């Protein structure tokens, strides 16, 4: 397959020989940065009247089986010493988002002398975007695991799959060996300036309602 356009290469870290950040080097307690996803002049995306955007979302319903699918995947790849990635997608109605399913994208598990990371190839991201568009679904959150404590590293910034303002990024510690618990998850939300802002566990719990 031909090399992806420069935009995709920059956004998803597909440069040959890219150095992978060691997981035990956090870049800050509350806010970390991602590549600028707005206009070239630094402006925020244009919002058209009547258009619901993810930043509007204040409440989320999340089926328990979607959590179970994520946890099983992260724990399975974690047994091999790898990080895993999963996505929650669904439909938005004004300020409410209903997660309808978990997506386990094709992913590369990378281990180097510096640490570990997980990547979703550009062709898979393209396939995912086409599928979301044709299905009328939105990507709300990316969930991935760390070998140790949960935080958003520089690698997490560079390889983010969820890149729409208002998306969530959840980091699960210890290769998901413990039962899934939002109190142990590090949660972040992408703002209009392309910063991942820490979301306290109490705020995350108020936002998300787990359904059967």
PDB file of C-alpha atoms in Angstrom:
ATOM      1  CA  UNK A   1       0.000   0.000   0.000  1.00  0.00           C
ATOM      2  CA  UNK A   2       1.249   3.505  -0.808  1.00  0.00           C
ATOM      3  CA  UNK A   3       2.419   5.697   2.034  1.00  0.00           C
ATOM      4  CA  UNK A   4      -0.418   7.678   3.625  1.00  0.00           C
ATOM      5  CA  UNK A   5      -0.633  11.436   2.996  1.00  0.00           C
ATOM      6  CA  UNK A   6       1.486  13.702   5.174  1.00  0.00           C
ATOM      7  CA  UNK A   7      -1.508  14.636   7.323  1.00  0.00           C
ATOM      8  CA  UNK A   8      -2.129  11.025   8.303  1.00  0.00           C
ATOM      9  CA  UNK A   9       1.569  10.409   8.881  1.00  0.00           C
ATOM     10  CA  UNK A  10       1.806  13.400  11.217  1.00  0.00           C
ATOM     11  CA  UNK A  11      -1.427  12.754  13.058  1.00  0.00           C
ATOM     12  CA  UNK A  12      -0.937   9.074  13.714  1.00  0.00           C
ATOM     13  CA  UNK A  13       2.824   8.936  14.195  1.00  0.00           C
ATOM     14  CA  UNK A  14       3.725   6.815  11.171  1.00  0.00           C
ATOM     15  CA  UNK A  15       7.217   8.227  10.738  1.00  0.00           C
ATOM     16  CA  UNK A  16       9.846   5.489  10.271  1.00  0.00           C
ATOM     17  CA  UNK A  17      12.045   5.050  13.315  1.00  0.00           C
ATOM     18  CA  UNK A  18       9.719   7.007  15.580  1.00  0.00           C
ATOM     19  CA  UNK A  19      11.043   6.918  19.145  1.00  0.00           C
ATOM     20  CA  UNK A  20       8.478   5.426  21.518  1.00  0.00           C
ATOM     21  CA  UNK A  21       8.068   7.281  24.796  1.00  0.00           C
ATOM     22  CA  UNK A  22       8.869   5.316  27.946  1.00  0.00           C
ATOM     23  CA  UNK A  23       5.621   4.861  29.830  1.00  0.00           C
ATOM     24  CA  UNK A  24       6.989   6.037  33.175  1.00  0.00           C
ATOM     25  CA  UNK A  25       7.556   9.617  32.022  1.00  0.00           C
ATOM     26  CA  UNK A  26       4.288  11.561  32.437  1.00  0.00           C
ATOM     27  CA  UNK A  27       4.101  14.976  30.813  1.00  0.00           C
ATOM     28  CA  UNK A  28       2.007  16.707  33.426  1.00  0.00           C
ATOM     29  CA  UNK A  29      -0.632  15.942  35.988  1.00  0.00           C
ATOM     30  CA  UNK A  30      -3.672  17.549  34.432  1.00  0.00           C
ATOM     31  CA  UNK A  31      -3.260  18.631  30.816  1.00  0.00           C
ATOM     32  CA  UNK A  32      -1.237  17.257  27.926  1.00  0.00           C
ATOM     33  CA  UNK A  33      -1.106  18.391  24.315  1.00  0.00           C
ATOM     34  CA  UNK A  34      -1.846  16.767  20.974  1.00  0.00           C
ATOM     35  CA  UNK A  35      -1.097  18.007  17.440  1.00  0.00           C
ATOM     36  CA  UNK A  36      -3.282  20.975  16.489  1.00  0.00           C
ATOM     37  CA  UNK A  37      -6.430  19.542  14.924  1.00  0.00           C
ATOM     38  CA  UNK A  38      -8.095  22.882  14.206  1.00  0.00           C
ATOM     39  CA  UNK A  39      -7.565  25.173  11.237  1.00  0.00           C
ATOM     40  CA  UNK A  40      -4.093  26.141  10.089  1.00  0.00           C
ATOM     41  CA  UNK A  41      -4.579  29.579  11.652  1.00  0.00           C
ATOM     42  CA  UNK A  42      -5.239  28.017  15.059  1.00  0.00           C
ATOM     43  CA  UNK A  43      -8.978  28.643  14.899  1.00  0.00           C
ATOM     44  CA  UNK A  44     -11.461  26.200  16.341  1.00  0.00           C
ATOM     45  CA  UNK A  45     -13.671  24.167  13.991  1.00  0.00           C
ATOM     46  CA  UNK A  46     -16.703  25.989  12.614  1.00  0.00           C
ATOM     47  CA  UNK A  47     -19.973  24.970  14.238  1.00  0.00           C
ATOM     48  CA  UNK A  48     -23.084  25.152  12.113  1.00  0.00           C
ATOM     49  CA  UNK A  49     -26.485  25.956  13.663  1.00  0.00           C
ATOM     50  CA  UNK A  50     -28.318  22.855  14.844  1.00  0.00           C
ATOM     51  CA  UNK A  51     -25.199  20.674  14.758  1.00  0.00           C
ATOM     52  CA  UNK A  52     -24.551  18.615  17.890  1.00  0.00           C
ATOM     53  CA  UNK A  53     -20.882  18.333  18.761  1.00  0.00           C
ATOM     54  CA  UNK A  54     -19.253  15.978  21.220  1.00  0.00           C
ATOM     55  CA  UNK A  55     -18.274  18.834  23.505  1.00  0.00           C
ATOM     56  CA  UNK A  56     -22.010  19.282  24.172  1.00  0.00           C
ATOM     57  CA  UNK A  57     -22.216  15.828  25.743  1.00  0.00           C
ATOM     58  CA  UNK A  58     -22.808  15.861  29.497  1.00  0.00           C
ATOM     59  CA  UNK A  59     -24.357  12.415  30.007  1.00  0.00           C
ATOM     60  CA  UNK A  60     -23.439   9.004  28.606  1.00  0.00           C
ATOM     61  CA  UNK A  61     -25.149   5.624  28.820  1.00  0.00           C
ATOM     62  CA  UNK A  62     -22.749   2.710  28.587  1.00  0.00           C
ATOM     63  CA  UNK A  63     -23.907  -0.933  28.366  1.00  0.00           C
ATOM     64  CA  UNK A  64     -22.091  -3.215  30.778  1.00  0.00           C
ATOM     65  CA  UNK A  65     -21.204  -5.634  27.976  1.00  0.00           C
ATOM     66  CA  UNK A  66     -19.253  -2.843  26.256  1.00  0.00           C
ATOM     67  CA  UNK A  67     -17.103  -2.539  29.375  1.00  0.00           C
ATOM     68  CA  UNK A  68     -16.657  -6.308  29.548  1.00  0.00           C
ATOM     69  CA  UNK A  69     -15.504  -6.475  25.922  1.00  0.00           C
ATOM     70  CA  UNK A  70     -12.903  -3.761  26.496  1.00  0.00           C
ATOM     71  CA  UNK A  71     -11.620  -5.283  29.718  1.00  0.00           C
ATOM     72  CA  UNK A  72     -11.333  -8.776  28.236  1.00  0.00           C
ATOM     73  CA  UNK A  73      -9.331  -7.455  25.276  1.00  0.00           C
ATOM     74  CA  UNK A  74      -6.974  -5.305  27.356  1.00  0.00           C
ATOM     75  CA  UNK A  75      -6.393  -8.112  29.821  1.00  0.00           C
ATOM     76  CA  UNK A  76      -5.782 -10.669  27.066  1.00  0.00           C
ATOM     77  CA  UNK A  77      -3.084  -8.654  25.289  1.00  0.00           C
ATOM     78  CA  UNK A  78      -1.703  -7.595  28.658  1.00  0.00           C
ATOM     79  CA  UNK A  79      -0.919 -11.211  29.505  1.00  0.00           C
ATOM     80  CA  UNK A  80       1.519 -11.092  26.577  1.00  0.00           C
ATOM     81  CA  UNK A  81       3.102  -7.922  27.930  1.00  0.00           C
ATOM     82  CA  UNK A  82       1.366  -5.655  25.417  1.00  0.00           C
ATOM     83  CA  UNK A  83      -0.837  -2.600  25.587  1.00  0.00           C
ATOM     84  CA  UNK A  84      -4.266  -2.809  23.979  1.00  0.00           C
ATOM     85  CA  UNK A  85      -6.695  -0.347  22.412  1.00  0.00           C
ATOM     86  CA  UNK A  86     -10.489  -0.310  22.190  1.00  0.00           C
ATOM     87  CA  UNK A  87     -13.104   2.249  21.155  1.00  0.00           C
ATOM     88  CA  UNK A  88     -16.627   3.117  22.250  1.00  0.00           C
ATOM     89  CA  UNK A  89     -18.962   4.327  19.517  1.00  0.00           C
ATOM     90  CA  UNK A  90     -22.624   5.226  19.419  1.00  0.00           C
ATOM     91  CA  UNK A  91     -25.158   7.969  18.756  1.00  0.00           C
ATOM     92  CA  UNK A  92     -25.543  11.475  20.125  1.00  0.00           C
ATOM     93  CA  UNK A  93     -28.801  13.258  20.851  1.00  0.00           C
ATOM     94  CA  UNK A  94     -28.105  16.818  21.948  1.00  0.00           C
ATOM     95  CA  UNK A  95     -26.289  16.552  25.316  1.00  0.00           C
ATOM     96  CA  UNK A  96     -26.682  12.800  25.643  1.00  0.00           C
ATOM     97  CA  UNK A  97     -24.503  10.103  24.091  1.00  0.00           C
ATOM     98  CA  UNK A  98     -25.576   6.465  23.965  1.00  0.00           C
ATOM     99  CA  UNK A  99     -22.711   4.021  23.472  1.00  0.00           C
ATOM    100  CA  UNK A 100     -23.981   1.173  21.316  1.00  0.00           C
ATOM    101  CA  UNK A 101     -20.915  -0.991  20.810  1.00  0.00           C
ATOM    102  CA  UNK A 102     -17.241  -1.583  21.422  1.00  0.00           C
ATOM    103  CA  UNK A 103     -14.853  -1.589  18.473  1.00  0.00           C
ATOM    104  CA  UNK A 104     -11.554  -3.482  18.649  1.00  0.00           C
ATOM    105  CA  UNK A 105      -9.588  -2.005  15.740  1.00  0.00           C
ATOM    106  CA  UNK A 106      -6.696  -3.781  14.063  1.00  0.00           C
ATOM    107  CA  UNK A 107      -3.669  -2.745  16.084  1.00  0.00           C
ATOM    108  CA  UNK A 108       0.076  -3.143  16.344  1.00  0.00           C
ATOM    109  CA  UNK A 109       1.575  -4.006  19.721  1.00  0.00           C
ATOM    110  CA  UNK A 110       5.050  -2.493  19.913  1.00  0.00           C
ATOM    111  CA  UNK A 111       7.765  -3.312  22.432  1.00  0.00           C
ATOM    112  CA  UNK A 112      11.193  -1.665  22.373  1.00  0.00           C
ATOM    113  CA  UNK A 113      14.019  -1.212  24.828  1.00  0.00           C
ATOM    114  CA  UNK A 114      12.360   2.042  25.888  1.00  0.00           C
ATOM    115  CA  UNK A 115       8.898   0.696  26.614  1.00  0.00           C
ATOM    116  CA  UNK A 116       5.651  -0.418  25.011  1.00  0.00           C
ATOM    117  CA  UNK A 117       2.866   1.184  23.008  1.00  0.00           C
ATOM    118  CA  UNK A 118      -0.082   0.297  20.819  1.00  0.00           C
ATOM    119  CA  UNK A 119      -0.764   1.775  17.363  1.00  0.00           C
ATOM    120  CA  UNK A 120      -3.709   1.630  14.982  1.00  0.00           C
ATOM    121  CA  UNK A 121      -2.443   1.674  11.345  1.00  0.00           C
ATOM    122  CA  UNK A 122      -3.562   4.473   9.028  1.00  0.00           C
ATOM    123  CA  UNK A 123      -5.456   2.103   6.721  1.00  0.00           C
ATOM    124  CA  UNK A 124      -7.474   0.820   9.681  1.00  0.00           C
ATOM    125  CA  UNK A 125      -8.253   4.369  10.773  1.00  0.00           C
ATOM    126  CA  UNK A 126      -9.508   5.144   7.276  1.00  0.00           C
ATOM    127  CA  UNK A 127     -11.653   2.002   7.277  1.00  0.00           C
ATOM    128  CA  UNK A 128     -13.024   2.948  10.705  1.00  0.00           C
ATOM    129  CA  UNK A 129     -13.900   6.485   9.629  1.00  0.00           C
ATOM    130  CA  UNK A 130     -15.729   5.233   6.534  1.00  0.00           C
ATOM    131  CA  UNK A 131     -17.642   2.681   8.617  1.00  0.00           C
ATOM    132  CA  UNK A 132     -18.633   5.288  11.219  1.00  0.00           C
ATOM    133  CA  UNK A 133     -19.864   7.649   8.510  1.00  0.00           C
ATOM    134  CA  UNK A 134     -21.872   4.975   6.703  1.00  0.00           C
ATOM    135  CA  UNK A 135     -23.332   3.694   9.987  1.00  0.00           C
ATOM    136  CA  UNK A 136     -24.295   7.126  11.302  1.00  0.00           C
ATOM    137  CA  UNK A 137     -22.215   6.553  14.426  1.00  0.00           C
ATOM    138  CA  UNK A 138     -19.717   8.694  16.308  1.00  0.00           C
ATOM    139  CA  UNK A 139     -16.538   7.802  18.147  1.00  0.00           C
ATOM    140  CA  UNK A 140     -16.838   8.936  21.763  1.00  0.00           C
ATOM    141  CA  UNK A 141     -13.874   7.372  23.520  1.00  0.00           C
ATOM    142  CA  UNK A 142     -10.628   5.513  23.110  1.00  0.00           C
ATOM    143  CA  UNK A 143      -9.560   3.166  25.893  1.00  0.00           C
ATOM    144  CA  UNK A 144      -6.075   1.734  26.180  1.00  0.00           C
ATOM    145  CA  UNK A 145      -3.950   0.045  28.805  1.00  0.00           C
ATOM    146  CA  UNK A 146      -0.615   0.806  30.442  1.00  0.00           C
ATOM    147  CA  UNK A 147       1.759  -1.701  32.054  1.00  0.00           C
ATOM    148  CA  UNK A 148       1.837   0.342  35.256  1.00  0.00           C
ATOM    149  CA  UNK A 149       0.039   3.422  36.470  1.00  0.00           C
ATOM    150  CA  UNK A 150      -2.495   5.235  34.319  1.00  0.00           C
ATOM    151  CA  UNK A 151      -1.695   8.638  32.801  1.00  0.00           C
ATOM    152  CA  UNK A 152      -1.562  10.295  29.373  1.00  0.00           C
ATOM    153  CA  UNK A 153       1.986  10.163  27.985  1.00  0.00           C
ATOM    154  CA  UNK A 154       3.484  11.972  24.999  1.00  0.00           C
ATOM    155  CA  UNK A 155       3.028   8.757  23.009  1.00  0.00           C
ATOM    156  CA  UNK A 156      -0.672   8.798  23.878  1.00  0.00           C
ATOM    157  CA  UNK A 157      -0.841  12.344  22.503  1.00  0.00           C
ATOM    158  CA  UNK A 158       0.921  11.440  19.254  1.00  0.00           C
ATOM    159  CA  UNK A 159      -1.011   8.214  18.591  1.00  0.00           C
ATOM    160  CA  UNK A 160      -4.489   9.357  19.637  1.00  0.00           C
ATOM    161  CA  UNK A 161      -7.273   7.762  17.627  1.00  0.00           C
ATOM    162  CA  UNK A 162     -10.044   9.905  19.137  1.00  0.00           C
ATOM    163  CA  UNK A 163      -9.268  13.355  17.702  1.00  0.00           C
ATOM    164  CA  UNK A 164     -12.637  15.148  17.743  1.00  0.00           C
ATOM    165  CA  UNK A 165     -13.112  17.950  20.260  1.00  0.00           C
ATOM    166  CA  UNK A 166     -15.045  16.502  23.203  1.00  0.00           C
ATOM    167  CA  UNK A 167     -13.749  12.941  22.795  1.00  0.00           C
ATOM    168  CA  UNK A 168     -12.653  10.981  25.845  1.00  0.00           C
ATOM    169  CA  UNK A 169      -9.418   9.085  26.363  1.00  0.00           C
ATOM    170  CA  UNK A 170      -9.358   6.514  29.165  1.00  0.00           C
ATOM    171  CA  UNK A 171      -6.175   4.843  30.372  1.00  0.00           C
ATOM    172  CA  UNK A 172      -6.436   1.553  32.282  1.00  0.00           C
ATOM    173  CA  UNK A 173      -3.510   0.673  34.594  1.00  0.00           C
ATOM    174  CA  UNK A 174      -1.590  -2.563  35.159  1.00  0.00           C
ATOM    175  CA  UNK A 175      -2.505  -4.228  31.860  1.00  0.00           C
ATOM    176  CA  UNK A 176      -6.134  -4.434  33.110  1.00  0.00           C
ATOM    177  CA  UNK A 177      -5.288  -7.143  35.635  1.00  0.00           C
ATOM    178  CA  UNK A 178      -7.790  -5.739  38.160  1.00  0.00           C
ATOM    179  CA  UNK A 179     -11.562  -5.558  37.576  1.00  0.00           C
ATOM    180  CA  UNK A 180     -12.576  -2.532  35.502  1.00  0.00           C
ATOM    181  CA  UNK A 181     -13.300   0.432  37.772  1.00  0.00           C
ATOM    182  CA  UNK A 182     -13.696   4.049  36.689  1.00  0.00           C
ATOM    183  CA  UNK A 183     -12.117   5.078  40.005  1.00  0.00           C
ATOM    184  CA  UNK A 184      -8.824   3.528  38.824  1.00  0.00           C
ATOM    185  CA  UNK A 185      -9.003   4.821  35.262  1.00  0.00           C
ATOM    186  CA  UNK A 186      -7.191   8.001  34.197  1.00  0.00           C
ATOM    187  CA  UNK A 187      -9.661   9.994  32.092  1.00  0.00           C
ATOM    188  CA  UNK A 188      -9.038  12.925  29.753  1.00  0.00           C
ATOM    189  CA  UNK A 189     -11.183  15.029  27.435  1.00  0.00           C
ATOM    190  CA  UNK A 190     -10.000  16.820  24.305  1.00  0.00           C
ATOM    191  CA  UNK A 191     -10.705  20.557  24.229  1.00  0.00           C
ATOM    192  CA  UNK A 192     -10.897  23.072  21.386  1.00  0.00           C
ATOM    193  CA  UNK A 193      -7.218  23.979  21.760  1.00  0.00           C
ATOM    194  CA  UNK A 194      -6.147  20.366  21.210  1.00  0.00           C
ATOM    195  CA  UNK A 195      -5.289  19.775  24.871  1.00  0.00           C
ATOM    196  CA  UNK A 196      -6.187  16.609  26.752  1.00  0.00           C
ATOM    197  CA  UNK A 197      -7.613  17.841  30.067  1.00  0.00           C
ATOM    198  CA  UNK A 198      -7.769  15.511  33.046  1.00  0.00           C
ATOM    199  CA  UNK A 199     -11.315  14.530  34.025  1.00  0.00           C
ATOM    200  CA  UNK A 200     -11.619  13.670  37.739  1.00  0.00           C
ATOM    201  CA  UNK A 201     -13.050  10.245  38.485  1.00  0.00           C
ATOM    202  CA  UNK A 202     -16.020  11.840  40.269  1.00  0.00           C
ATOM    203  CA  UNK A 203     -16.872  13.865  37.157  1.00  0.00           C
ATOM    204  CA  UNK A 204     -16.468  10.784  34.960  1.00  0.00           C
ATOM    205  CA  UNK A 205     -18.801   8.794  37.217  1.00  0.00           C
ATOM    206  CA  UNK A 206     -21.407  11.563  37.078  1.00  0.00           C
ATOM    207  CA  UNK A 207     -21.199  11.653  33.302  1.00  0.00           C
ATOM    208  CA  UNK A 208     -21.393   7.903  32.616  1.00  0.00           C
ATOM    209  CA  UNK A 209     -24.302   5.677  33.626  1.00  0.00           C
ATOM    210  CA  UNK A 210     -23.703   1.946  33.230  1.00  0.00           C
ATOM    211  CA  UNK A 211     -26.718   0.056  31.899  1.00  0.00           C
ATOM    212  CA  UNK A 212     -27.440  -3.665  31.767  1.00  0.00           C
TER     213      UNK A 212
END
